Structure formats: structure tokens, C-alpha cells
Tab-separated table of C-alpha atoms in Angstrom:
chain	number	residue	atom	x	y	z
Y	1470	MET	CA	6.231	-0.172	19.597
Y	1471	ASP	CA	10.136	-0.905	18.707
Y	1472	GLU	CA	9.601	-4.366	17.049
Y	1473	LEU	CA	6.670	-2.590	14.920
Y	1474	ILE	CA	9.869	0.452	13.486
Y	1475	ALA	CA	12.550	-2.502	13.529
Y	1476	LYS	CA	9.588	-4.438	11.017
Y	1477	LEU	CA	8.548	-1.035	8.770
Y	1478	ALA	CA	12.602	-0.099	8.628
Y	1479	GLU	CA	13.591	-3.066	7.276
Y	1480	VAL	CA	9.873	-3.540	4.502
Y	1481	GLY	CA	11.040	0.450	3.850
Y	1482	ARG	CA	14.470	-1.478	2.884
Y	1483	ARG	CA	12.977	-4.093	1.056
Y	1484	ALA	CA	10.908	-2.095	-1.298
Y	1485	VAL	CA	13.277	0.480	-2.554
Y	1486	GLU	CA	15.822	-2.769	-3.520
Y	1487	LEU	CA	13.502	-4.250	-5.305
Y	1488	GLY	CA	12.476	-1.139	-6.822
Y	1489	LEU	CA	8.942	-0.479	-5.998
Y	1490	VAL	CA	9.965	3.328	-4.441
Y	1491	VAL	CA	12.844	5.627	-5.680
Y	1492	ALA	CA	14.428	8.253	-3.108
Y	1493	SER	CA	11.803	10.072	-0.605
Y	1494	GLY	CA	8.861	8.569	-2.455
Y	1495	GLY	CA	6.611	6.152	-0.210
Y	1496	ASN	CA	5.834	6.208	3.004
Y	1497	LEU	CA	5.246	3.207	5.662
Y	1498	SER	CA	2.513	2.749	8.622
Y	1499	ALA	CA	1.608	0.500	11.644
Y	1500	ARG	CA	-1.424	0.119	13.915
Y	1501	LEU	CA	0.130	0.416	17.437
Y	1502	PRO	CA	-1.883	-2.430	19.358
Y	1503	GLY	CA	-4.550	-2.180	22.122
Y	1504	ALA	CA	-4.313	1.915	21.038
Y	1505	ARG	CA	-6.411	4.579	18.542
Y	1506	GLU	CA	-2.839	5.405	17.724
Y	1507	PHE	CA	-0.046	4.664	15.040
Y	1508	VAL	CA	3.067	5.509	13.788
Y	1509	VAL	CA	4.365	6.537	10.266
Y	1510	THR	CA	7.412	7.565	8.390
Y	1511	ALA	CA	8.555	11.026	8.953
Y	1512	ALA	CA	8.728	14.226	6.383
Y	1513	GLY	CA	12.040	12.864	3.968
Y	1514	THR	CA	12.462	9.950	4.666
Y	1515	TRP	CA	14.142	7.153	2.984
Y	1516	LEU	CA	12.967	4.218	3.147
Y	1517	ASP	CA	16.073	2.007	2.785
Y	1518	ARG	CA	17.643	4.448	5.785
Y	1519	LEU	CA	14.610	4.191	7.803
Y	1520	ARG	CA	15.549	4.468	11.632
Y	1521	PRO	CA	13.932	4.868	14.904
Y	1522	GLU	CA	14.005	8.931	15.172
Y	1523	ASP	CA	12.431	8.715	11.340
Y	1524	PHE	CA	8.886	7.775	12.899
Y	1525	VAL	CA	6.228	10.389	14.012
Y	1526	ARG	CA	3.124	8.380	16.369
Y	1527	MET	CA	-0.322	10.203	15.279
Y	1528	THR	CA	-3.355	9.531	17.110
Y	1529	LEU	CA	-6.705	8.195	14.705
Y	1530	ASP	CA	-7.954	11.740	15.007
Y	1531	GLY	CA	-4.761	13.324	13.301
Y	1532	GLU	CA	-2.376	14.632	16.260
Y	1533	THR	CA	0.876	14.112	16.171
Y	1534	VAL	CA	1.951	12.204	19.813
Y	1535	ALA	CA	5.647	11.739	19.734
Y	1536	GLY	CA	8.441	11.770	17.239
Y	1537	ALA	CA	9.767	13.314	14.185
Y	1538	ALA	CA	8.743	16.619	14.208
Y	1539	TRP	CA	6.745	16.610	11.179
Y	1540	PRO	CA	4.744	13.112	9.233
Y	1541	SER	CA	5.075	12.323	5.645
Y	1542	SER	CA	2.429	14.487	3.727
Y	1543	GLU	CA	0.991	11.727	3.311
Y	1544	TRP	CA	-0.211	10.631	6.818
Y	1545	LYS	CA	-3.913	11.395	6.183
Y	1546	LEU	CA	-3.818	8.432	3.479
Y	1547	HIS	CA	-3.171	5.975	6.006
Y	1548	GLN	CA	-5.150	7.713	9.080
Y	1549	ARG	CA	-8.584	8.026	7.072
Y	1550	THR	CA	-7.605	3.660	5.961
Y	1551	TYR	CA	-7.323	3.003	9.827
Y	1552	ARG	CA	-11.045	4.437	10.763
Y	1553	VAL	CA	-12.653	2.751	8.248
Y	1554	ARG	CA	-10.618	-0.648	8.517
Y	1555	GLU	CA	-10.867	-2.175	11.949
Y	1556	ASP	CA	-9.178	-5.215	10.981
Y	1557	VAL	CA	-6.306	-2.627	8.829
Y	1558	ASN	CA	-2.619	-3.056	11.563
Y	1559	ALA	CA	-0.511	-2.145	8.485
Y	1560	ILE	CA	-0.325	0.334	5.384
Y	1561	VAL	CA	2.919	-0.167	2.713
Y	1562	HIS	CA	2.172	2.491	0.535
Y	1563	VAL	CA	4.241	2.884	-2.383
Y	1564	HIS	CA	5.319	3.586	-6.408
Y	1565	PRO	CA	4.979	0.179	-8.122
Y	1566	GLN	CA	6.058	1.266	-11.633
Y	1567	HIS	CA	4.112	-1.255	-13.722
Y	1568	ALA	CA	1.254	-1.048	-11.547
Y	1569	VAL	CA	0.937	2.809	-12.133
Y	1570	LEU	CA	2.390	2.714	-15.764
Y	1571	VAL	CA	-0.516	0.001	-16.812
Y	1572	ASP	CA	-3.348	2.084	-15.500
Y	1573	ALA	CA	-1.972	4.993	-17.005
Y	1574	LEU	CA	-2.160	2.955	-20.198
Y	1575	GLY	CA	-5.799	2.879	-19.636
Y	1576	HIS	CA	-5.699	-0.657	-18.789
Y	1577	PRO	CA	-6.418	-3.018	-15.922
Y	1578	ILE	CA	-4.015	-4.833	-13.788
Y	1579	ARG	CA	-5.054	-8.563	-14.370
Y	1580	LEU	CA	-4.608	-11.327	-11.965
Y	1581	PHE	CA	-3.221	-14.560	-13.019
Y	1582	THR	CA	-1.568	-16.400	-10.140
Y	1583	LEU	CA	-2.834	-18.642	-7.593
Y	1584	ASP	CA	-1.022	-15.515	-5.152
Y	1585	HIS	CA	-2.741	-12.857	-7.560
Y	1586	ALA	CA	-6.011	-14.548	-6.589
Y	1587	THR	CA	-5.651	-14.825	-3.121
Y	1588	TYR	CA	-3.520	-11.967	-2.166
Y	1589	VAL	CA	-4.804	-9.618	-4.252
Y	1590	ARG	CA	-7.849	-10.912	-4.831
Y	1591	SER	CA	-9.453	-6.813	-6.111
Y	1592	VAL	CA	-7.886	-4.124	-6.797
Y	1593	GLY	CA	-9.131	-0.623	-6.082
Y	1594	ARG	CA	-8.481	2.430	-7.537
Y	1595	VAL	CA	-8.811	6.363	-7.220
Y	1596	PRO	CA	-7.914	9.019	-9.937
Y	1597	PHE	CA	-5.901	11.772	-9.359
Y	1598	HIS	CA	-5.279	14.127	-6.585
Y	1599	PRO	CA	-2.548	15.776	-5.271
Y	1600	ASN	CA	-0.645	14.257	-2.741
Y	1601	GLY	CA	-1.200	14.788	0.629
Y	1602	SER	CA	-4.896	15.787	-0.454
Y	1603	ASP	CA	-8.030	15.538	1.737
Y	1604	ASP	CA	-9.481	14.706	-1.299
Y	1605	LEU	CA	-6.567	11.231	-1.786
Y	1606	ALA	CA	-7.249	10.118	1.781
Y	1607	ASP	CA	-10.910	9.888	1.275
Y	1608	ALA	CA	-11.178	8.323	-2.092
Y	1609	ALA	CA	-8.409	5.595	-0.960
Y	1610	ALA	CA	-10.233	5.572	2.494
Y	1611	ARG	CA	-13.245	4.754	0.786
Y	1612	GLN	CA	-11.766	2.189	-1.841
Y	1613	ALA	CA	-10.179	0.073	1.127
Y	1614	ARG	CA	-13.352	-0.940	2.730
Y	1615	THR	CA	-13.455	-3.260	-0.076
Y	1616	HIS	CA	-9.847	-3.800	-1.273
Y	1617	ASN	CA	-7.189	-4.305	0.120
Y	1618	CYS	CA	-5.325	-3.224	-2.674
Y	1619	VAL	CA	-5.737	0.727	-3.579
Y	1620	LEU	CA	-4.275	1.900	-6.885
Y	1621	LEU	CA	-3.821	6.005	-7.001
Y	1622	ALA	CA	-3.698	7.041	-10.203
Y	1623	HIS	CA	-0.369	8.784	-11.808
Y	1624	HIS	CA	0.968	8.230	-8.056
Y	1625	GLY	CA	1.057	4.650	-6.473
Y	1626	CYS	CA	-0.783	2.209	-4.369
Y	1627	SER	CA	-1.798	1.490	-0.986
Y	1628	ALA	CA	-1.787	-2.206	-0.084
Y	1629	LEU	CA	-2.607	-3.322	3.520
Y	1630	GLY	CA	-2.758	-6.192	5.580
Y	1631	ALA	CA	-3.559	-7.274	9.271
Y	1632	ASP	CA	0.115	-7.146	9.664
Y	1633	VAL	CA	3.481	-5.511	7.968
Y	1634	ASP	CA	4.492	-8.743	6.346
Y	1635	MET	CA	1.066	-9.245	4.908
Y	1636	ALA	CA	0.584	-5.733	3.959
Y	1637	PHE	CA	4.106	-6.253	2.052
Y	1638	ARG	CA	3.369	-8.916	0.353
Y	1639	ARG	CA	-0.092	-7.531	-0.983
Y	1640	ALA	CA	2.161	-4.981	-2.827
Y	1641	LEU	CA	4.848	-7.412	-4.087
Y	1642	ASN	CA	1.692	-9.250	-5.534
Y	1643	LEU	CA	-0.120	-6.178	-7.200
Y	1644	GLU	CA	3.769	-4.904	-8.707
Y	1645	GLU	CA	3.720	-8.755	-9.939
Y	1646	ALA	CA	0.540	-8.812	-11.718
Y	1647	ALA	CA	1.071	-5.659	-12.967
Y	1648	VAL	CA	4.528	-6.519	-14.547
Y	1649	ALA	CA	2.534	-10.178	-15.702
Y	1650	THR	CA	-0.152	-7.837	-17.083
Y	1651	TYR	CA	2.328	-5.649	-19.212
Y	1652	ARG	CA	3.851	-8.587	-20.814
Y	1653	ALA	CA	0.438	-10.094	-21.354
Y	1654	LEU	CA	-0.183	-6.745	-23.705
Y	1655	THR	CA	3.016	-6.922	-25.551
Y	1656	LEU	CA	1.983	-9.880	-26.435
Y	1657	GLY	CA	-1.314	-8.528	-27.945
Y	1658	ASP	CA	-3.397	-10.624	-25.414
Y	1659	THR	CA	-6.086	-8.269	-23.119
Y	1660	THR	CA	-8.026	-11.119	-21.141
Y	1661	THR	CA	-6.034	-13.990	-19.808
Y	1662	ALA	CA	-6.195	-13.919	-16.235
Y	1663	PHE	CA	-7.233	-16.659	-13.317
Y	1664	PRO	CA	-9.692	-19.029	-14.137
Y	1665	ALA	CA	-13.133	-17.276	-13.118
Y	1666	GLU	CA	-14.175	-21.045	-12.080
Y	1667	ALA	CA	-11.477	-21.369	-9.513
Y	1668	TRP	CA	-11.974	-18.165	-7.681
Y	1669	GLY	CA	-14.518	-20.586	-5.175
Y	1670	SER	CA	-11.581	-21.783	-3.987
Y	1671	VAL	CA	-9.837	-19.309	-3.461
Y	1672	HIS	CA	-9.535	-18.064	0.553
Y	1673	GLU	CA	-9.467	-14.626	1.934
Y	1674	VAL	CA	-5.847	-13.850	4.165
Y	1675	GLY	CA	-5.390	-11.668	7.176
């Protein structure tokens, strides 16, 4: 567990450094190997200042086992996704500016590069729901059944992975795709994307 927490703390630092989240926004989690439990950042934590005591250990039934007194208000967002995706062992929930903006303007995030197609592959979306709500957690879990990146309207995104590195890689690639989409839109382009005929050569990764 210590290694997982250290990895999440490093991802939190990088996420803030790269502008994917500010202040105490966003939250991170990882499933504990061999257990129906996960660790999630505590309420009010800043992702670039995470320490071991800033995490809460919880069961997939939503019970607190150990750690800080209060989990992130978004703990259900993580819990519900783990319950429907046994292959997912880490979730990075951040607030990427371009991804949220492009979606708010009514445009889909387009995938342009091989990395976008490989790591993001597809983007799920849920309409706005209050943060921490059952509606948000359940809607995101439904999208997570078929997507590894889920956009939360006017809020942020959840990126899923078989490990912490993959979840973060997907978050990075989703925002990069959103930046490319934004730039294409400023040039008046609304159609360019990764070539459809090349999708057959793209292989799904963890």
C-alpha cells in the first residue's frame, strides 16, 4: 500500500505542475491488490502536497477502514467505477481546462494522434451532476463500462487504468487531444481526426 500511495502522491504533484488541477480540486485512488478495498485522497487535500496521512482506505461497499477522517467528497465516483470495472486498478480525477471548455462549448473532443487513439481510444460523457452525488457516480460508472476516459460536464474527467501510470497517461492524452481540438476549432476545422482506416491497427492497452 505504501508504494501505491507514493505513486499517487507523485501523480498528484505532476497533475498540479502541468495545470490539470488547481488548489484542492481533483482526487486520486488506487485499488489494493488482492482486496476489495481502495485508497482515495482525503477531503480538502491539495494534490501537490499529498502525504501518507492524506489518504483514506475504504471498502468497495463504501465503508471507511483506516486513514484520514474524511474521504474526498468524490469517493463514490471511484467506488462505483471499481465495482463495474474489475480490470481498473487506478482512477485519476482531475479538472483539465481544455477538455472541460471544449465540451462546454458543445464540441466533441477529437483524437488526432496515434497516442490519442491508443490510450484514450474513446471518450464517455455525463451531463452535469453535483459533485459527490450518487447521480454523478452512477452516471460515470455507466460510461466507464465502455470508456477509459469519462468527461464530467462543467467539472472534469475521470481517467481509468490497470495501474496508476496508465490512468495518468490517459488523463494527459485526453487533455492533449482537447488542446488539439481547441486549436483546430480556432482554425475553423470541425472534422479532422485520426484516420478512420487506421483504427484497425490500433491495439488496446492496459
